[in-house]
């Protein structure tokens, strides 16, 4: 054996002892080179891939592609050391602006001009009850219930506007509320419209269930002058206009599943079957209590005064109209529903605070107070 071949055998033996495997075939390595190809080139082309396959591909499980979950840093696009720190607003990505100026102008006009049709009743509560009847009568009686299958930007903003203006119109019939200056009334409406919307939606859903106006799993709600129905467990939600996260990731912040307060409380409202006067009291009590806790100070005193007057009106209604001096059972159930609504609002506030910290939404509003706690 010549010197060159001896050298090749020594190299192969050392590699074999180093790796403890039969990774290299000495005889193959000692074979004559192909014409025009050096030893190093032949080693690189033929021997190294076999060695790599033997070294790393012997376990079939390891050949499968493994999807590594995103780290929290990658998911949020922020370093680990500042994940739980509120980011500097100057360095945030520019958000799309939802301009609510036209909506506020419409509300200002409604409150400035006062109620559309003068109503006469014994008390403020009964006057609000008549106003609630007018809202219900405004719906087209022969129109079929429209089924909503998609809920995206257009539908969300449309429902927001209709609910806000409906609440503003209804409160314009409240005499004591009309005595406040226009700025105070607008501030109150920005705060309490969504409380009104929650209870009115709950009442409408209960009515649809009692009258069997839609399928069992569906919830009937009001939109302008028509009734619509939706199944929150099957409807197609589109959040791409307001966030970069998927629907599954947004479930923590927007609970549009069977856990929604509408599904949880609709049976309570069906059992109660409140009159217009009782529903008006429930709406006012929930709205005014929420506004007082939100604004504090002078506004809290005003709201407490309004609640006391409405409580007296409700007592007179039970005693004089229904001849029911013992109404504690019904009042207890009414306040129980209101407390559940209150709990849902506080949950929304906590979720909103987390969403603000992690910059979940890619939109902002010209009047952010309107969309607080919704």
mmCIF file of N, CA, C and O in Angstrom, residues 96-104 151 153 155-165 186-195 198 241-242 253-254 290 294 345 348-353 355-356 361 363-374:
data_model
loop_
_atom_site.group_PDB
_atom_site.id
_atom_site.type_symbol
_atom_site.label_atom_id
_atom_site.label_comp_id
_atom_site.label_asym_id
_atom_site.label_seq_id
_atom_site.Cartn_x
_atom_site.Cartn_y
_atom_site.Cartn_z
ATOM 1 N N UNK A 96 -56.466 53.542 12.955
ATOM 2 C CA UNK A 96 -57.544 54.116 12.152
ATOM 3 C C UNK A 96 -58.523 54.841 13.072
ATOM 4 O O UNK A 96 -58.875 54.339 14.139
ATOM 5 N N UNK A 97 -58.989 55.997 12.643
ATOM 6 C CA UNK A 97 -59.881 56.829 13.450
ATOM 7 C C UNK A 97 -61.331 56.602 13.047
ATOM 8 O O UNK A 97 -61.681 56.688 11.872
ATOM 9 N N UNK A 98 -62.170 56.304 14.030
ATOM 10 C CA UNK A 98 -63.617 56.230 13.821
ATOM 11 C C UNK A 98 -64.204 57.549 14.298
ATOM 12 O O UNK A 98 -64.228 57.844 15.493
ATOM 13 N N UNK A 99 -64.675 58.356 13.354
ATOM 14 C CA UNK A 99 -65.170 59.694 13.675
ATOM 15 C C UNK A 99 -66.642 59.615 14.090
ATOM 16 O O UNK A 99 -67.498 59.165 13.331
ATOM 17 N N UNK A 100 -66.925 60.065 15.306
ATOM 18 C CA UNK A 100 -68.290 60.034 15.851
ATOM 19 C C UNK A 100 -68.916 61.428 15.911
ATOM 20 O O UNK A 100 -69.918 61.623 16.622
ATOM 21 N N UNK A 101 -68.360 62.377 15.200
ATOM 22 C CA UNK A 101 -68.861 63.759 15.252
ATOM 23 C C UNK A 101 -70.301 63.852 14.770
ATOM 24 O O UNK A 101 -71.130 64.542 15.378
ATOM 25 N N UNK A 102 -70.618 63.172 13.657
ATOM 26 C CA UNK A 102 -71.990 63.206 13.131
ATOM 27 C C UNK A 102 -72.975 62.596 14.130
ATOM 28 O O UNK A 102 -74.098 63.094 14.293
ATOM 29 N N UNK A 103 -72.560 61.528 14.786
ATOM 30 C CA UNK A 103 -73.425 60.881 15.776
ATOM 31 C C UNK A 103 -73.720 61.823 16.939
ATOM 32 O O UNK A 103 -74.869 61.924 17.404
ATOM 33 N N UNK A 104 -72.702 62.541 17.397
ATOM 34 C CA UNK A 104 -72.900 63.483 18.501
ATOM 35 C C UNK A 104 -73.774 64.663 18.073
ATOM 36 O O UNK A 104 -74.562 65.183 18.874
ATOM 37 N N UNK A 151 -71.355 39.531 10.932
ATOM 38 C CA UNK A 151 -71.271 40.688 11.826
ATOM 39 C C UNK A 151 -69.879 41.294 11.681
ATOM 40 O O UNK A 151 -68.926 40.854 12.302
ATOM 41 N N UNK A 153 -67.697 45.222 10.291
ATOM 42 C CA UNK A 153 -67.588 46.652 10.604
ATOM 43 C C UNK A 153 -68.901 47.386 10.342
ATOM 44 O O UNK A 153 -69.369 48.163 11.185
ATOM 45 N N UNK A 155 -72.004 46.304 10.185
ATOM 46 C CA UNK A 155 -73.064 45.923 11.119
ATOM 47 C C UNK A 155 -72.800 46.460 12.526
ATOM 48 O O UNK A 155 -73.713 46.962 13.193
ATOM 49 N N UNK A 156 -71.554 46.384 12.967
ATOM 50 C CA UNK A 156 -71.208 46.847 14.314
ATOM 51 C C UNK A 156 -71.496 48.340 14.469
ATOM 52 O O UNK A 156 -72.175 48.771 15.415
ATOM 53 N N UNK A 157 -71.000 49.150 13.535
ATOM 54 C CA UNK A 157 -71.191 50.596 13.642
ATOM 55 C C UNK A 157 -72.653 50.985 13.461
ATOM 56 O O UNK A 157 -73.129 51.948 14.069
ATOM 57 N N UNK A 158 -73.378 50.235 12.639
ATOM 58 C CA UNK A 158 -74.801 50.518 12.443
ATOM 59 C C UNK A 158 -75.596 50.254 13.718
ATOM 60 O O UNK A 158 -76.432 51.070 14.127
ATOM 61 N N UNK A 159 -75.322 49.120 14.382
ATOM 62 C CA UNK A 159 -76.011 48.818 15.638
ATOM 63 C C UNK A 159 -75.637 49.826 16.717
ATOM 64 O O UNK A 159 -76.493 50.247 17.507
ATOM 65 N N UNK A 160 -74.363 50.225 16.773
ATOM 66 C CA UNK A 160 -73.938 51.230 17.750
ATOM 67 C C UNK A 160 -74.731 52.520 17.572
ATOM 68 O O UNK A 160 -75.257 53.092 18.533
ATOM 69 N N UNK A 161 -74.825 52.977 16.344
ATOM 70 C CA UNK A 161 -75.516 54.249 16.080
ATOM 71 C C UNK A 161 -76.996 54.162 16.424
ATOM 72 O O UNK A 161 -77.542 55.066 17.083
ATOM 73 N N UNK A 162 -77.650 53.093 16.000
ATOM 74 C CA UNK A 162 -79.072 52.941 16.275
ATOM 75 C C UNK A 162 -79.352 52.865 17.774
ATOM 76 O O UNK A 162 -80.290 53.482 18.274
ATOM 77 N N UNK A 163 -78.531 52.114 18.502
ATOM 78 C CA UNK A 163 -78.724 51.988 19.953
ATOM 79 C C UNK A 163 -78.502 53.324 20.660
ATOM 80 O O UNK A 163 -79.245 53.685 21.584
ATOM 81 N N UNK A 164 -77.463 54.052 20.238
ATOM 82 C CA UNK A 164 -77.162 55.337 20.866
ATOM 83 C C UNK A 164 -78.294 56.337 20.642
ATOM 84 O O UNK A 164 -78.737 57.018 21.585
ATOM 85 N N UNK A 165 -78.791 56.436 19.430
ATOM 86 C CA UNK A 165 -79.859 57.397 19.118
ATOM 87 C C UNK A 165 -81.189 56.966 19.743
ATOM 88 O O UNK A 165 -81.984 57.816 20.160
ATOM 89 N N UNK A 186 -75.490 65.410 27.387
ATOM 90 C CA UNK A 186 -74.638 64.722 26.413
ATOM 91 C C UNK A 186 -73.606 63.840 27.114
ATOM 92 O O UNK A 186 -73.313 62.726 26.664
ATOM 93 N N UNK A 187 -73.052 64.337 28.209
ATOM 94 C CA UNK A 187 -72.090 63.534 28.979
ATOM 95 C C UNK A 187 -72.757 62.272 29.520
ATOM 96 O O UNK A 187 -72.175 61.168 29.478
ATOM 97 N N UNK A 188 -73.975 62.431 30.022
ATOM 98 C CA UNK A 188 -74.696 61.270 30.542
ATOM 99 C C UNK A 188 -75.012 60.264 29.438
ATOM 100 O O UNK A 188 -74.855 59.053 29.623
ATOM 101 N N UNK A 189 -75.441 60.748 28.281
ATOM 102 C CA UNK A 189 -75.788 59.839 27.194
ATOM 103 C C UNK A 189 -74.577 59.070 26.692
ATOM 104 O O UNK A 189 -74.686 57.884 26.342
ATOM 105 N N UNK A 190 -73.417 59.713 26.657
ATOM 106 C CA UNK A 190 -72.201 59.003 26.245
ATOM 107 C C UNK A 190 -71.869 57.865 27.207
ATOM 108 O O UNK A 190 -71.240 56.875 26.817
ATOM 109 N N UNK A 191 -72.302 58.009 28.454
ATOM 110 C CA UNK A 191 -71.979 57.005 29.469
ATOM 111 C C UNK A 191 -73.028 55.890 29.558
ATOM 112 O O UNK A 191 -72.678 54.719 29.734
ATOM 113 N N UNK A 192 -74.311 56.237 29.431
ATOM 114 C CA UNK A 192 -75.362 55.278 29.791
ATOM 115 C C UNK A 192 -76.058 54.626 28.605
ATOM 116 O O UNK A 192 -76.860 53.708 28.798
ATOM 117 N N UNK A 193 -75.756 55.045 27.388
ATOM 118 C CA UNK A 193 -76.485 54.494 26.241
ATOM 119 C C UNK A 193 -76.337 52.973 26.139
ATOM 120 O O UNK A 193 -77.299 52.275 25.789
ATOM 121 N N UNK A 194 -75.132 52.451 26.436
ATOM 122 C CA UNK A 194 -74.917 51.015 26.285
ATOM 123 C C UNK A 194 -75.606 50.224 27.409
ATOM 124 O O UNK A 194 -75.909 49.037 27.229
ATOM 125 N N UNK A 195 -75.875 50.860 28.557
ATOM 126 C CA UNK A 195 -76.640 50.203 29.620
ATOM 127 C C UNK A 195 -78.097 50.065 29.164
ATOM 128 O O UNK A 195 -78.722 49.004 29.345
ATOM 129 N N UNK A 198 -78.270 47.269 26.587
ATOM 130 C CA UNK A 198 -78.219 45.922 27.153
ATOM 131 C C UNK A 198 -79.602 45.455 27.611
ATOM 132 O O UNK A 198 -80.044 44.347 27.301
ATOM 133 N N UNK A 241 -61.197 44.528 10.901
ATOM 134 C CA UNK A 241 -61.195 45.984 10.765
ATOM 135 C C UNK A 241 -60.766 46.700 12.047
ATOM 136 O O UNK A 241 -60.423 47.875 12.019
ATOM 137 N N UNK A 242 -60.769 45.970 13.179
ATOM 138 C CA UNK A 242 -60.474 46.632 14.449
ATOM 139 C C UNK A 242 -59.306 46.011 15.215
ATOM 140 O O UNK A 242 -58.900 46.548 16.250
ATOM 141 N N UNK A 253 -61.740 39.009 24.788
ATOM 142 C CA UNK A 253 -62.114 40.423 24.874
ATOM 143 C C UNK A 253 -63.540 40.669 24.405
ATOM 144 O O UNK A 253 -64.208 41.577 24.889
ATOM 145 N N UNK A 254 -64.014 39.888 23.450
ATOM 146 C CA UNK A 254 -65.373 40.064 22.927
ATOM 147 C C UNK A 254 -66.074 38.717 23.033
ATOM 148 O O UNK A 254 -65.853 37.820 22.221
ATOM 149 N N UNK A 290 -75.147 53.325 37.359
ATOM 150 C CA UNK A 290 -73.859 53.233 36.656
ATOM 151 C C UNK A 290 -73.242 54.613 36.460
ATOM 152 O O UNK A 290 -72.046 54.822 36.690
ATOM 153 N N UNK A 294 -69.727 56.136 37.942
ATOM 154 C CA UNK A 294 -68.708 56.506 36.949
ATOM 155 C C UNK A 294 -68.257 57.950 37.096
ATOM 156 O O UNK A 294 -67.063 58.245 37.005
ATOM 157 N N UNK A 345 -70.925 44.504 32.923
ATOM 158 C CA UNK A 345 -70.256 45.757 32.566
ATOM 159 C C UNK A 345 -68.880 45.828 33.211
ATOM 160 O O UNK A 345 -67.897 46.241 32.576
ATOM 161 N N UNK A 348 -66.479 43.704 31.354
ATOM 162 C CA UNK A 348 -66.066 44.371 30.112
ATOM 163 C C UNK A 348 -65.002 45.421 30.393
ATOM 164 O O UNK A 348 -64.060 45.588 29.601
ATOM 165 N N UNK A 349 -65.130 46.124 31.512
ATOM 166 C CA UNK A 349 -64.134 47.149 31.846
ATOM 167 C C UNK A 349 -62.764 46.522 32.081
ATOM 168 O O UNK A 349 -61.751 47.028 31.602
ATOM 169 N N UNK A 350 -62.719 45.401 32.813
ATOM 170 C CA UNK A 350 -61.441 44.738 33.078
ATOM 171 C C UNK A 350 -60.803 44.248 31.785
ATOM 172 O O UNK A 350 -59.590 44.383 31.583
ATOM 173 N N UNK A 351 -61.626 43.683 30.900
ATOM 174 C CA UNK A 351 -61.097 43.211 29.623
ATOM 175 C C UNK A 351 -60.581 44.379 28.781
ATOM 176 O O UNK A 351 -59.565 44.262 28.097
ATOM 177 N N UNK A 352 -61.282 45.498 28.847
ATOM 178 C CA UNK A 352 -60.871 46.667 28.079
ATOM 179 C C UNK A 352 -59.551 47.226 28.590
ATOM 180 O O UNK A 352 -58.704 47.689 27.806
ATOM 181 N N UNK A 353 -59.357 47.201 29.881
ATOM 182 C CA UNK A 353 -58.092 47.673 30.452
ATOM 183 C C UNK A 353 -56.927 46.803 29.989
ATOM 184 O O UNK A 353 -55.850 47.309 29.657
ATOM 185 N N UNK A 355 -56.903 45.049 27.212
ATOM 186 C CA UNK A 355 -56.750 45.312 25.783
ATOM 187 C C UNK A 355 -55.959 46.602 25.538
ATOM 188 O O UNK A 355 -55.153 46.677 24.605
ATOM 189 N N UNK A 356 -56.166 47.610 26.373
ATOM 190 C CA UNK A 356 -55.420 48.867 26.233
ATOM 191 C C UNK A 356 -53.937 48.666 26.533
ATOM 192 O O UNK A 356 -53.073 49.233 25.858
ATOM 193 N N UNK A 361 -56.414 46.623 19.996
ATOM 194 C CA UNK A 361 -57.211 47.194 18.912
ATOM 195 C C UNK A 361 -56.379 48.145 18.062
ATOM 196 O O UNK A 361 -55.531 48.888 18.576
ATOM 197 N N UNK A 363 -57.823 50.520 16.187
ATOM 198 C CA UNK A 363 -58.694 51.662 15.899
ATOM 199 C C UNK A 363 -58.787 52.541 17.143
ATOM 200 O O UNK A 363 -58.478 52.110 18.251
ATOM 201 N N UNK A 364 -59.189 53.781 16.943
ATOM 202 C CA UNK A 364 -59.468 54.697 18.037
ATOM 203 C C UNK A 364 -60.661 55.562 17.656
ATOM 204 O O UNK A 364 -60.972 55.710 16.470
ATOM 205 N N UNK A 365 -61.328 56.116 18.662
ATOM 206 C CA UNK A 365 -62.562 56.867 18.435
ATOM 207 C C UNK A 365 -62.350 58.345 18.735
ATOM 208 O O UNK A 365 -61.585 58.698 19.644
ATOM 209 N N UNK A 366 -63.051 59.187 17.976
ATOM 210 C CA UNK A 366 -62.963 60.623 18.215
ATOM 211 C C UNK A 366 -63.595 60.994 19.558
ATOM 212 O O UNK A 366 -63.222 61.989 20.166
ATOM 213 N N UNK A 367 -64.546 60.182 20.034
ATOM 214 C CA UNK A 367 -65.188 60.378 21.323
ATOM 215 C C UNK A 367 -65.090 59.067 22.125
ATOM 216 O O UNK A 367 -66.062 58.288 22.176
ATOM 217 N N UNK A 368 -63.944 58.807 22.702
ATOM 218 C CA UNK A 368 -63.717 57.500 23.361
ATOM 219 C C UNK A 368 -64.648 57.221 24.524
ATOM 220 O O UNK A 368 -64.874 56.055 24.863
ATOM 221 N N UNK A 369 -65.225 58.252 25.157
ATOM 222 C CA UNK A 369 -66.115 58.031 26.301
ATOM 223 C C UNK A 369 -67.380 57.263 25.897
ATOM 224 O O UNK A 369 -68.000 56.610 26.740
ATOM 225 N N UNK A 370 -67.747 57.344 24.615
ATOM 226 C CA UNK A 370 -68.942 56.638 24.159
ATOM 227 C C UNK A 370 -68.734 55.130 24.246
ATOM 228 O O UNK A 370 -69.672 54.377 24.541
ATOM 229 N N UNK A 371 -67.508 54.678 24.019
ATOM 230 C CA UNK A 371 -67.233 53.246 23.870
ATOM 231 C C UNK A 371 -66.525 52.667 25.097
ATOM 232 O O UNK A 371 -65.939 51.586 25.011
ATOM 233 N N UNK A 372 -66.600 53.345 26.198
ATOM 234 C CA UNK A 372 -66.024 52.818 27.423
ATOM 235 C C UNK A 372 -66.983 51.818 28.068
ATOM 236 O O UNK A 372 -68.186 52.069 28.165
ATOM 237 N N UNK A 373 -66.446 50.663 28.446
ATOM 238 C CA UNK A 373 -67.198 49.601 29.142
ATOM 239 C C UNK A 373 -68.210 48.889 28.273
ATOM 240 O O UNK A 373 -69.097 48.201 28.790
ATOM 241 N N UNK A 374 -68.104 48.994 26.940
ATOM 242 C CA UNK A 374 -69.085 48.291 26.109
ATOM 243 C C UNK A 374 -68.595 46.861 25.845
ATOM 244 O O UNK A 374 -67.423 46.569 25.961
#
